[in-house]
Coordinates of C-alpha atoms and ligand atoms in Angstrom, one line a residue:
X1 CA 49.6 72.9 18.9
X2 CA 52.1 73.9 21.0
X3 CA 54.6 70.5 21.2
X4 CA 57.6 70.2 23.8
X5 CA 59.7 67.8 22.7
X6 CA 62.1 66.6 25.2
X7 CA 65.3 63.8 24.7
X8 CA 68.7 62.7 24.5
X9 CA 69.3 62.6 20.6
X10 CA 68.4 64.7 18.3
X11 CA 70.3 64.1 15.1
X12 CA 72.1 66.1 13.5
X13 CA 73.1 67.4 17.0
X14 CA 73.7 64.1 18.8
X15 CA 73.0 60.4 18.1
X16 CA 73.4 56.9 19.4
X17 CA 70.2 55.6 17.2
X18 CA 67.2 55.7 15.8
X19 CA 65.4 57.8 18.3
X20 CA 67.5 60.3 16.7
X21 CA 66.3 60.3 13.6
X22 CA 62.5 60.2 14.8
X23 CA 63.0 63.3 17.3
X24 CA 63.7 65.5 14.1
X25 CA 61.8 64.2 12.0
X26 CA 59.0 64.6 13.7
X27 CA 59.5 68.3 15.0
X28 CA 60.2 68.6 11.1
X29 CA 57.2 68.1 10.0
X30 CA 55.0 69.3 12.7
X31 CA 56.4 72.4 11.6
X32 CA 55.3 72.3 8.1
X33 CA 52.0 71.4 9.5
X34 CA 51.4 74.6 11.3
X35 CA 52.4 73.6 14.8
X36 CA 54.7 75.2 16.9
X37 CA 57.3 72.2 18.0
X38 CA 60.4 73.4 20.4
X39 CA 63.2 70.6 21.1
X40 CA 65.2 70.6 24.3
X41 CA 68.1 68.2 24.5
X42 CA 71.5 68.1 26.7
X43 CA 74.4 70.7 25.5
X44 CA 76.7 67.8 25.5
X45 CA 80.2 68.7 24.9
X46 CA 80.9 67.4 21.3
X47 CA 77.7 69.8 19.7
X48 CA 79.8 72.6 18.3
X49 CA 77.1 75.3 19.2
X50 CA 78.9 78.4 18.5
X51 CA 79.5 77.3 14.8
X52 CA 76.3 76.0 14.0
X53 CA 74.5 79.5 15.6
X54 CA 73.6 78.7 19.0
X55 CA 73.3 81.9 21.1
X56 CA 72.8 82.3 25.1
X57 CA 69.7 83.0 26.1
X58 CA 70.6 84.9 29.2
X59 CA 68.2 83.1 31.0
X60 CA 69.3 80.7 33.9
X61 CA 66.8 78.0 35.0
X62 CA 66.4 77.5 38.6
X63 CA 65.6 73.5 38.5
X64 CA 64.6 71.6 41.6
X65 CA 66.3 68.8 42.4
X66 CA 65.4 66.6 45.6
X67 CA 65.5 69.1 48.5
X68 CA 67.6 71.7 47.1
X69 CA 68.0 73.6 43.6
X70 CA 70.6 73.0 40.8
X71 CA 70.8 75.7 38.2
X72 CA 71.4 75.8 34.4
X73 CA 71.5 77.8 31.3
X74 CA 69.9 77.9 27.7
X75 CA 71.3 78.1 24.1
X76 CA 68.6 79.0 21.5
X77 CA 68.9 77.7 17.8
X78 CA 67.4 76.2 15.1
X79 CA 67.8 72.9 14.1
X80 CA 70.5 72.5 11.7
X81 CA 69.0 73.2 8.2
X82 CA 65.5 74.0 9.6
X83 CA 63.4 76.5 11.3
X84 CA 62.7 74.0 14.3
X85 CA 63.2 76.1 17.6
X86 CA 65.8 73.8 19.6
X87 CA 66.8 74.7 23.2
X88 CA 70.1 72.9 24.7
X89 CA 70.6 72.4 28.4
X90 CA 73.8 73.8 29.4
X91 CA 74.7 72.0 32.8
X92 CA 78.6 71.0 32.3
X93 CA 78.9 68.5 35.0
X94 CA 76.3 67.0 33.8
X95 CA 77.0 67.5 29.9
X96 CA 79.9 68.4 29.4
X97 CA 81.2 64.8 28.1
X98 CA 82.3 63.6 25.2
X99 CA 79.6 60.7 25.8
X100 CA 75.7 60.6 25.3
X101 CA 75.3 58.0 28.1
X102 CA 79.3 56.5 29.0
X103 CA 82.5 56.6 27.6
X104 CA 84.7 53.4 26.6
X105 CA 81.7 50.7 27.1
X106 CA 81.0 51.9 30.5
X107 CA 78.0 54.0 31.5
X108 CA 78.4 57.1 33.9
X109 CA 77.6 56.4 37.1
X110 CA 75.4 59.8 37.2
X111 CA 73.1 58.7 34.6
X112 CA 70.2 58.6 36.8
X113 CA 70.2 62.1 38.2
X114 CA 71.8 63.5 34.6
X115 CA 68.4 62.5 33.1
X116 CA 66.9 63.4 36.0
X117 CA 67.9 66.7 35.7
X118 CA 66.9 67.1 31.9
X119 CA 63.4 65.2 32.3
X120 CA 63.1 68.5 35.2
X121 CA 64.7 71.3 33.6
X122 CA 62.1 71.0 30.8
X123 CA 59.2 72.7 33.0
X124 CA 61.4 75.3 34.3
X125 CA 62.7 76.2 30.3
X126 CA 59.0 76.1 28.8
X127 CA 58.0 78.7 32.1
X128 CA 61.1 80.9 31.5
X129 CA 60.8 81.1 28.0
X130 CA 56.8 81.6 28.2
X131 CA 56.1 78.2 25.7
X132 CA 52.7 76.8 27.3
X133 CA 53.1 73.1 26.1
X134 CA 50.2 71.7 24.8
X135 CA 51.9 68.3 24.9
X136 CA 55.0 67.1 26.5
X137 CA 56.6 64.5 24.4
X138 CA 59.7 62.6 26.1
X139 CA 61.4 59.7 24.3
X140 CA 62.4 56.5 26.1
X141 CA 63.2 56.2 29.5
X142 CA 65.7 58.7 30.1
X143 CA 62.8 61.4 29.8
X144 CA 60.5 59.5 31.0
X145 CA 60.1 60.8 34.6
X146 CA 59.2 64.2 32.8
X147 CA 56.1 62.1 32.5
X148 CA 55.7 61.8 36.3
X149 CA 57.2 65.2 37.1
X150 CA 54.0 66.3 35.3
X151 CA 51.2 64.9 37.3
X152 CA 52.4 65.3 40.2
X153 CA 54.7 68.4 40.6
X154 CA 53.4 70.5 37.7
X155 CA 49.9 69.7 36.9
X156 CA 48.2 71.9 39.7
X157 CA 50.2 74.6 38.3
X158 CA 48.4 77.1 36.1
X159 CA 50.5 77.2 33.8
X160 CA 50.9 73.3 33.0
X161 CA 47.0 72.7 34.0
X162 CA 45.6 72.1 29.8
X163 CA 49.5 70.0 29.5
X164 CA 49.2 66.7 28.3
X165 CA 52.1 64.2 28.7
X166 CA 53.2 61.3 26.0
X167 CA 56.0 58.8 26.3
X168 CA 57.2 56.8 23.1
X169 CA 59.1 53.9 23.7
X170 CA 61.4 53.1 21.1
X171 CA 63.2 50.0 22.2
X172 CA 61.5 48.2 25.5
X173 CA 64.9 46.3 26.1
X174 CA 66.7 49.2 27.4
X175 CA 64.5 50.6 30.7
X176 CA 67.3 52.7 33.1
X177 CA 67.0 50.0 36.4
X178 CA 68.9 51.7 38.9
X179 CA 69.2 51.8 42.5
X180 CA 66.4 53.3 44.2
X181 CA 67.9 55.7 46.4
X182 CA 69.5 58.1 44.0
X183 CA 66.4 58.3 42.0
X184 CA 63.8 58.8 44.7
X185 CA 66.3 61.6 46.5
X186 CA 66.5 63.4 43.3
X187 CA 63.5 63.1 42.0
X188 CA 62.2 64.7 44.9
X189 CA 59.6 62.0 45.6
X190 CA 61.8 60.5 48.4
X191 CA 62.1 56.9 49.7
X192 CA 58.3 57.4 50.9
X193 CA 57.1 56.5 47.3
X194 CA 59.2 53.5 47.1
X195 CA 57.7 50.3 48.6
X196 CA 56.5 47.0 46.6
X197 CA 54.1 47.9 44.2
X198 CA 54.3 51.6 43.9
X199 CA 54.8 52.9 40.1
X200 CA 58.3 54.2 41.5
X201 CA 59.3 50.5 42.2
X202 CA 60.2 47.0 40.3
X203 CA 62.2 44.4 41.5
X204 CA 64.1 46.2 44.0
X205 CA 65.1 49.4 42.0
X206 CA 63.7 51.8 40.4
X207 CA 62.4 51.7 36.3
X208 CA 62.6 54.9 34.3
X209 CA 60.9 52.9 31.6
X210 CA 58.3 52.1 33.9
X211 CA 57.5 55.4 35.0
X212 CA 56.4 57.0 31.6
X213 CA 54.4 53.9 30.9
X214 CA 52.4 54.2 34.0
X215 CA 52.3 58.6 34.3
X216 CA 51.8 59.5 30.5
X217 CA 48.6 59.8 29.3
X218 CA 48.8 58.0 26.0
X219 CA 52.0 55.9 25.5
X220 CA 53.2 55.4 22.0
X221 CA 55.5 53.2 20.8
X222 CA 57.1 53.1 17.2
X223 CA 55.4 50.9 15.0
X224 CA 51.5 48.8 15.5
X225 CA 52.9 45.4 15.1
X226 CA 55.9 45.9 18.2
X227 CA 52.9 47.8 20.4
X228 CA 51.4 44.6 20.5
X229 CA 54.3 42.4 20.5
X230 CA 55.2 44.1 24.1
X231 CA 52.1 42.6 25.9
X232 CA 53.4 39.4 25.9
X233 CA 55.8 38.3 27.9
X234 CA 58.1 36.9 25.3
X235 CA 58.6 41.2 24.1
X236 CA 57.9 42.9 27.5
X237 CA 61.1 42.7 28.9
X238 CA 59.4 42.3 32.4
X239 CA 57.2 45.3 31.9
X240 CA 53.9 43.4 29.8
X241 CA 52.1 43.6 32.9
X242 CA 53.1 47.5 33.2
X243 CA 52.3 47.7 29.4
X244 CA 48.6 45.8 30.0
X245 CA 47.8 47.5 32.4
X246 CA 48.1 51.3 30.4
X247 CA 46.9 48.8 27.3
X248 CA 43.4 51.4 26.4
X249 CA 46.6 54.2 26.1
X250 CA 48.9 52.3 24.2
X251 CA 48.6 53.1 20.9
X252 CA 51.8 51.8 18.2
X253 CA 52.6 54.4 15.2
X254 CA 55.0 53.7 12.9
X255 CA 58.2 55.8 12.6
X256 CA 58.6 58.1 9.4
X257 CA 61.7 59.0 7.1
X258 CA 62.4 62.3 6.5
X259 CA 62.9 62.1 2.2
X260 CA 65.3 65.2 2.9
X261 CA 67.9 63.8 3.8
X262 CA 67.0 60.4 2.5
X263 CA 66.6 60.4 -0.9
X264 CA 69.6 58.6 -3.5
X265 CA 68.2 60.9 -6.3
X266 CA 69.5 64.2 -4.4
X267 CA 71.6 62.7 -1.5
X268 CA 74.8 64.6 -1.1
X269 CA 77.4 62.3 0.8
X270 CA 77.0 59.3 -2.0
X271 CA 79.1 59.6 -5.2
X272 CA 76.9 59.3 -7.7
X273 CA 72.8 59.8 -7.6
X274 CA 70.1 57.9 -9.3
X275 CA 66.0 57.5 -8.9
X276 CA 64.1 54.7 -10.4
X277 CA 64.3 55.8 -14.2
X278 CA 67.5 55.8 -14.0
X279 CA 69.0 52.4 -11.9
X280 CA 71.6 52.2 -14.1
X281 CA 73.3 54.6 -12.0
X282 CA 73.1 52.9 -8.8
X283 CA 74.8 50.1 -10.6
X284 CA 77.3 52.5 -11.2
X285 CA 77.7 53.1 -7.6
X286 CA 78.6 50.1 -6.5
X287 CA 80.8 49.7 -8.9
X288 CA 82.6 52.9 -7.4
X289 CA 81.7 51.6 -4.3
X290 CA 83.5 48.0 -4.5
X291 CA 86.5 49.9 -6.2
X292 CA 87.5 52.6 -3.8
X293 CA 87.0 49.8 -1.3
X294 CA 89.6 47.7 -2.9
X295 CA 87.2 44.8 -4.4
X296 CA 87.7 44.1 -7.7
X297 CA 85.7 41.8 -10.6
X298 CA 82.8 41.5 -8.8
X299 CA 80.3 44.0 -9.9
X300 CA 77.8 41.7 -11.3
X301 CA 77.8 39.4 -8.0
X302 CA 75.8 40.4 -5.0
X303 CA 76.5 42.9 -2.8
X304 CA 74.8 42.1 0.3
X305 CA 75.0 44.6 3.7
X306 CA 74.3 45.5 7.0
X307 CA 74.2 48.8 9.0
X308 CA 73.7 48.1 12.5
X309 CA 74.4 48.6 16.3
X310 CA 76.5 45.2 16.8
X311 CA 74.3 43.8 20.0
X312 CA 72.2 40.2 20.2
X313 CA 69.1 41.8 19.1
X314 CA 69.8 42.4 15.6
X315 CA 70.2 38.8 14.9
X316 CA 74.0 38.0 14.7
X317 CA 74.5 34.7 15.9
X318 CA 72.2 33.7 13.1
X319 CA 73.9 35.5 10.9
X320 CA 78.0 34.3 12.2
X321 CA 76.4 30.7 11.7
X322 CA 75.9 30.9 8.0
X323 CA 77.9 33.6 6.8
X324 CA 81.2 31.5 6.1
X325 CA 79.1 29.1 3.8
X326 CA 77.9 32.0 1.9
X327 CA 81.1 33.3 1.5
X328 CA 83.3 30.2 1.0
X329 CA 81.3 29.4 -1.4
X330 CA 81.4 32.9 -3.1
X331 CA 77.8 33.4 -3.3
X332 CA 77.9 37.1 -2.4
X333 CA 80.1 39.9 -1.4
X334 CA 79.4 41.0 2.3
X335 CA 80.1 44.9 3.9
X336 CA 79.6 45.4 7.6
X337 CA 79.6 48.9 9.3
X338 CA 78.3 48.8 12.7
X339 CA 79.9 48.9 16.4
X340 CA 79.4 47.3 19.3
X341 CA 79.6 44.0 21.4
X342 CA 83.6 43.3 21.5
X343 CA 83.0 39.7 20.8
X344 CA 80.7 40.5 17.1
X345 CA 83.5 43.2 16.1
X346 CA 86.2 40.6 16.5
X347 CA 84.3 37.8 14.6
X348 CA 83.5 41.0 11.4
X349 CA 87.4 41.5 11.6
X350 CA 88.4 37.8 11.2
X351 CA 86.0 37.4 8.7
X352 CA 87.8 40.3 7.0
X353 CA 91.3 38.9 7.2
X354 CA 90.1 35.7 6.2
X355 CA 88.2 37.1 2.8
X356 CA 89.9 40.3 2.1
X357 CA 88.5 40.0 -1.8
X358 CA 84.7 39.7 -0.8
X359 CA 83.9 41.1 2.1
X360 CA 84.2 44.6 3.6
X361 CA 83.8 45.4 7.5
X362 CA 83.8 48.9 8.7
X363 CA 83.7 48.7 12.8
X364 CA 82.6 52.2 13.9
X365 CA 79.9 54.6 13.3
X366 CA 80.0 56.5 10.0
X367 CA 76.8 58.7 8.8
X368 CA 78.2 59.2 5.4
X369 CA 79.3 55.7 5.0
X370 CA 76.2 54.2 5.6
X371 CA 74.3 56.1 3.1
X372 CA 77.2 55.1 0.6
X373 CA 76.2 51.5 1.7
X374 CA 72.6 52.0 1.4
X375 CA 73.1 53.5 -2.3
X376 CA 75.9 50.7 -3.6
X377 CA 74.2 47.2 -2.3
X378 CA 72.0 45.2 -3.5
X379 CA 70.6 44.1 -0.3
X380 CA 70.2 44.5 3.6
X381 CA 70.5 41.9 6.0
X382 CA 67.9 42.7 9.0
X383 CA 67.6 39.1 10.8
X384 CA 66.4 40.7 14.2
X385 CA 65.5 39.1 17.3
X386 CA 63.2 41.6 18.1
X387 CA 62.9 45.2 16.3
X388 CA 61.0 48.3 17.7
X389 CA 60.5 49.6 14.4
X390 CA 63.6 49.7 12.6
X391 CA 64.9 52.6 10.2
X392 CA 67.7 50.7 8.1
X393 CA 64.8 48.9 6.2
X394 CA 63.5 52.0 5.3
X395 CA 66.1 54.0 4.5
X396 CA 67.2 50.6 2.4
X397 CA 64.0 50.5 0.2
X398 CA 64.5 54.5 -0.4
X399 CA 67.8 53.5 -2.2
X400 CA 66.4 50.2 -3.8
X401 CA 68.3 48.2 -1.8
X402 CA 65.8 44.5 -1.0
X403 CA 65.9 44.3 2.9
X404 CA 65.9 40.6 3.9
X405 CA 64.3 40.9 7.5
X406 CA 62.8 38.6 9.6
X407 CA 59.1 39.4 10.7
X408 CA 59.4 40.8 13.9
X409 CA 57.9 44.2 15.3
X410 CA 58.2 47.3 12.2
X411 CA 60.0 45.4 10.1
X412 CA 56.8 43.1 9.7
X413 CA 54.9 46.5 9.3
X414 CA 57.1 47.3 6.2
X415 CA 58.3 44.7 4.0
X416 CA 56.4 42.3 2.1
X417 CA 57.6 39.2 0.5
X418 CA 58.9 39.9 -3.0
X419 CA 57.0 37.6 -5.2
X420 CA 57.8 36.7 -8.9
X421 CA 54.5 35.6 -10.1
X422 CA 52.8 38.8 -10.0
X423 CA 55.9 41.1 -9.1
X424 CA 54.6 42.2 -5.8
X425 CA 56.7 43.0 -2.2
X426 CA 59.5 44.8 -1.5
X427 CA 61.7 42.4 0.2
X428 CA 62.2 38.9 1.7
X429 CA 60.7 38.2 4.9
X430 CA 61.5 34.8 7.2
X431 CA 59.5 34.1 10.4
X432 CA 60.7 31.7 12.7
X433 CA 64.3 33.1 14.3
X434 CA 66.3 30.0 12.7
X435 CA 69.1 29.6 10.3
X436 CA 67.3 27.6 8.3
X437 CA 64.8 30.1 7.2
X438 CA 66.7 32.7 7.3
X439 CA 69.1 31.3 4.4
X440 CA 65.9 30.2 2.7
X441 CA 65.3 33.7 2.7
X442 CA 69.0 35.0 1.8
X443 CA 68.6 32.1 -1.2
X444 CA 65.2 33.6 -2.4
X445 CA 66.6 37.2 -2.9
X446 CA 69.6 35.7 -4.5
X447 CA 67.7 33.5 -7.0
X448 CA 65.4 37.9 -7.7
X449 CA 69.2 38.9 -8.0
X450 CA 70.1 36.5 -11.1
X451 CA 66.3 37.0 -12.8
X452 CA 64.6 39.7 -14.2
X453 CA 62.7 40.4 -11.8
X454 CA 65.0 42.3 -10.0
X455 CA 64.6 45.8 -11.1
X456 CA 60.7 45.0 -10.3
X457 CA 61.5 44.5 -7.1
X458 CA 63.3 47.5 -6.4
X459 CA 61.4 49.7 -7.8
X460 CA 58.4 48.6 -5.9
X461 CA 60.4 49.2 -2.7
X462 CA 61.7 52.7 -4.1
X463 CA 57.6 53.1 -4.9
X464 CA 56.9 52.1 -1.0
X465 CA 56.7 55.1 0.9
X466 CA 57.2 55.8 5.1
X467 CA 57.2 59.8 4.7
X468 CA 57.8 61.2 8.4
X469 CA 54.6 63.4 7.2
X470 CA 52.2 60.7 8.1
X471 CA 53.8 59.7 11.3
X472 CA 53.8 62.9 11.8
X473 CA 50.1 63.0 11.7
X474 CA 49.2 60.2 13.5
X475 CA 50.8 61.6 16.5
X476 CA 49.4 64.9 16.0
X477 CA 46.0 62.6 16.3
X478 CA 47.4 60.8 19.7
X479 CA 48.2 64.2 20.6
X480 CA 44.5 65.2 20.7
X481 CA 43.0 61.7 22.3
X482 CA 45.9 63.2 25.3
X483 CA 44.5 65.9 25.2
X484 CA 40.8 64.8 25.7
X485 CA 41.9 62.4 28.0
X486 CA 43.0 64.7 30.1
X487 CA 40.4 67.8 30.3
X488 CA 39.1 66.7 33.8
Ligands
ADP1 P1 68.4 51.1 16.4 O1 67.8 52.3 16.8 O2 67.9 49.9 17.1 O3 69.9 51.1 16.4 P2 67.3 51.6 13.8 O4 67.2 50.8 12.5 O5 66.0 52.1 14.3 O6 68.0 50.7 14.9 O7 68.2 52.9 13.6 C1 69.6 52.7 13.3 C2 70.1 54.1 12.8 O8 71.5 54.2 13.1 C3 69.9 54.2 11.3 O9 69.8 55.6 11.0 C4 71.2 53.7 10.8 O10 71.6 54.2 9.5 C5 72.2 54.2 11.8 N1 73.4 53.4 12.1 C6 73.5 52.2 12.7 N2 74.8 51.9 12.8 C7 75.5 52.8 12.1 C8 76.9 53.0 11.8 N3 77.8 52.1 12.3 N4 77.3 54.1 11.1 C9 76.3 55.0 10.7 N5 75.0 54.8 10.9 C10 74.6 53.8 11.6

């Protein structure tokens, strides 16, 4: 299958978030499967293209925009480390930034036409370069009008006629709402298209989010439990009558790691590496691990963690209300890294100054960090509000590291309660979002910590396995039900 995968992240190339991780993962694999995957993705200015072998194309894209054309260029590699065909966009003023989507907390103003441009430039790239798309696969809304551009721009062109378009939504909360004017100019559909009730329109503006939902042919989004949740109006985030609507195309797959890159038995950027024969090892890292980070005679306490994006969905004012009782009481050691919401960083870094001897905060995003974490700690805090799908837990279990999560979109689709009778589960899970059971829950893995039960558990959540290969798959199966959908 021919598979054109268009978005803004594509790690190791550029990366905000999870959708990163997915978008290569996926491409990845569909390689090893036999399919022919290309990725196109903005030539932002930080992607050092020369050094890691991107070459000109000598092809420049003539790309409509609105009434007139814009124009662009191509760099052909391959995915850093792979044989995945990766295209980059080379439009500098639209770029050629040091930021994915805003600089300094602030979004660019352009955002709307810069993805725009990209959700556009796609169907001009896959006709230069002679790649008939089976599938067109954009990720969250600021591909999504690639979705639209399809059936109604490119659809009654030969070329596109067999092409079959799928949006995955991997986090409903963020849609791109933006004035209407900008969008409908550019876009090409013009202020015509925009009156109450048109696909183009909600509330006033326009909805990039809601555009793929309504033009794609199937709509995926990143794990079965969260493709539900979004229905109701509690999770749709204003678009559950959108998401109803499309609800025979919505389908929810859960996202995959790719054991490549996270694996603690051959994982380069952490000190020491260990499997589950051999967990004396990550003991050992920890060990290092509290040591080069200054904390000392605690080896055999707790080391509980988070990675995370520092905003309201990922729990934190349960966690600030309970933290201090945990720690003033010296139950565990705590390490932060994560970035984000002014108001969380400055409560991580008072808690830092006020326990410099158990805790560790690292405000900022570090890759090689966070797999460090992941090896060293005994367990991840995941207390979400709401969770799309959710890779930390993953990559946590990988590592033996006991998420503690609260059952809430993929998180609810991967841990299971951790249970000493039979020594079953591969984590502690809380329900209601209180603090109440969410310490109940933070108490539970604590009492697994002191008994020996504890190696149980993490082997059975080494044991638990989310390969990217059978995501993979299932998509390659959505693919096809596109596909069908779409023969008349
Ligand atoms: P989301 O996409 O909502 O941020 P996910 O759990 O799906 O949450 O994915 C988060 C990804 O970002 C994971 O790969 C995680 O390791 C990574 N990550 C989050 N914060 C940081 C950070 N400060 N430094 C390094 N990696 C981070």
């Amino acid at each position: 299958m021919n598979i054109l995968t268009v978005a803004f992240e594509c790690v190791p190339l550029a990366k905000s978030g999870g959708l990163a991780d997915v978008v290569a993962a996926l491409s990845i694999e569909w390689k090893k499967q036999g399919h022919n995957p290309i990725i196109i993705l903005p030539k932002f200015y930080f992607i050092d293209a020369d050094n890691l072998g991107f070459k000109p194309t000598n092809h420049t894209l003539v790309v409509p925009m609105g009434h007139w054309n814009e124009y662009a260029t191509l760099l052909h590699g391959k995915l850093p480390g792979t044989d995945v065909d990766v295209y980059l966009l080379e439009h500098n003023e639209y770029y050629g930034r040091d930021g994915l989507y805003g600089m300094d907390g602030k979004d660019f103003l352009d955002n709307p036409r810069r993805f725009l441009f990209l959700s556009r430039a796609i169907f001009e790239a896959a006709k230069t370069l002679n790649f008939k798309p089976d599938i067109i696969h954009s990720h969250d809304f600021h591909t999504a009008y690639s979705q639209a551009f399809l059936k109604c721009y490119y659809r009654n062109v030969p070329f596109f006629s067999k092409t079959a378009g799928v949006f995955t939504i991997h986090n409903l909360a963020y849609q791109g709402r933006f004035a209407p004017e900008s969008t409908m100019l550019y876009s090409g559909f013009g202020m015509q298209e925009f009156y109450q009730g048109s696909w183009h329109e909600y509330h006033g503006g326009t909805n990039y989010m809601k555009i793929g939902i309504m033009f794609a042919d199937k709509i995926t989004t990143v794990s079965p439990t969260y493709s539900n949740e979004i229905r109701s109006e509690y999770f749709g985030e204003g678009l559950h009558n959108a998401l109803n609507y499309r609800a025979g195309d919505l389908i929810g797959i859960l996202n995959g790691v790719d054991y490549s890159i996270w694996n603690p038995a051959t994982d380069k950027t952490i000190s020491i590496n260990y499997d589950k024969n051999n967990l004396d090892n990550k003991q050992k890292l920890k060990s290092k691990f509290l040591k080069d980070n200054g904390i000392v005679g605690r080896d055999n306490i707790p080391l509980i963690a988070m990675v995370s994006r520092m905003t309201e969905q990922k729990g934190f004012d349960l966690l600030i209300r309970i933290l201090e009782d945990y720690l003033w009481n010296n139950k565990f050691t705590f390490a932060i890294i994560g970035s984000g919401d002014i108001h969380y960083q400055n409560y991580f870094n008072y808690i830092k100054n006020k326990y410099p001897n158990i805790s560790i905060v690292y405000i900022g995003y570090n890759e090689a960090l966070a797999h460090s974490l992941y090896g060293a700690s005994d367990f991840l805090l995941i207390p979400s509000r709401f969770e799309p799908c959710g890779l930390t837990q993953m990559y946590a279990m990988k590592y033996g590291t006991l998420p503690i999560v609260r059952a809430t979109g993929g998180l609810a689709d991967t841990v299971r309660e951790f249970s000493s009778f039979d020594n079953s589960g591969n984590g502690f899970v809380f329900w209601n979002y209180n603090t109440d059971d969410f310490s109940f829950a933070i108490n539970r893995a604590l009492s697994v910590y002191y008994s020996d039960s504890i190696n149980k558990a993490r082997i059975n959540a080494m044991n638990t396995d989310f390969s990217s290969k059978k995501s993979a798959e299932k998509y390659i199966e959505c693919f096809h039900w596109a596909l069908e959908k779409n023969v008349n």
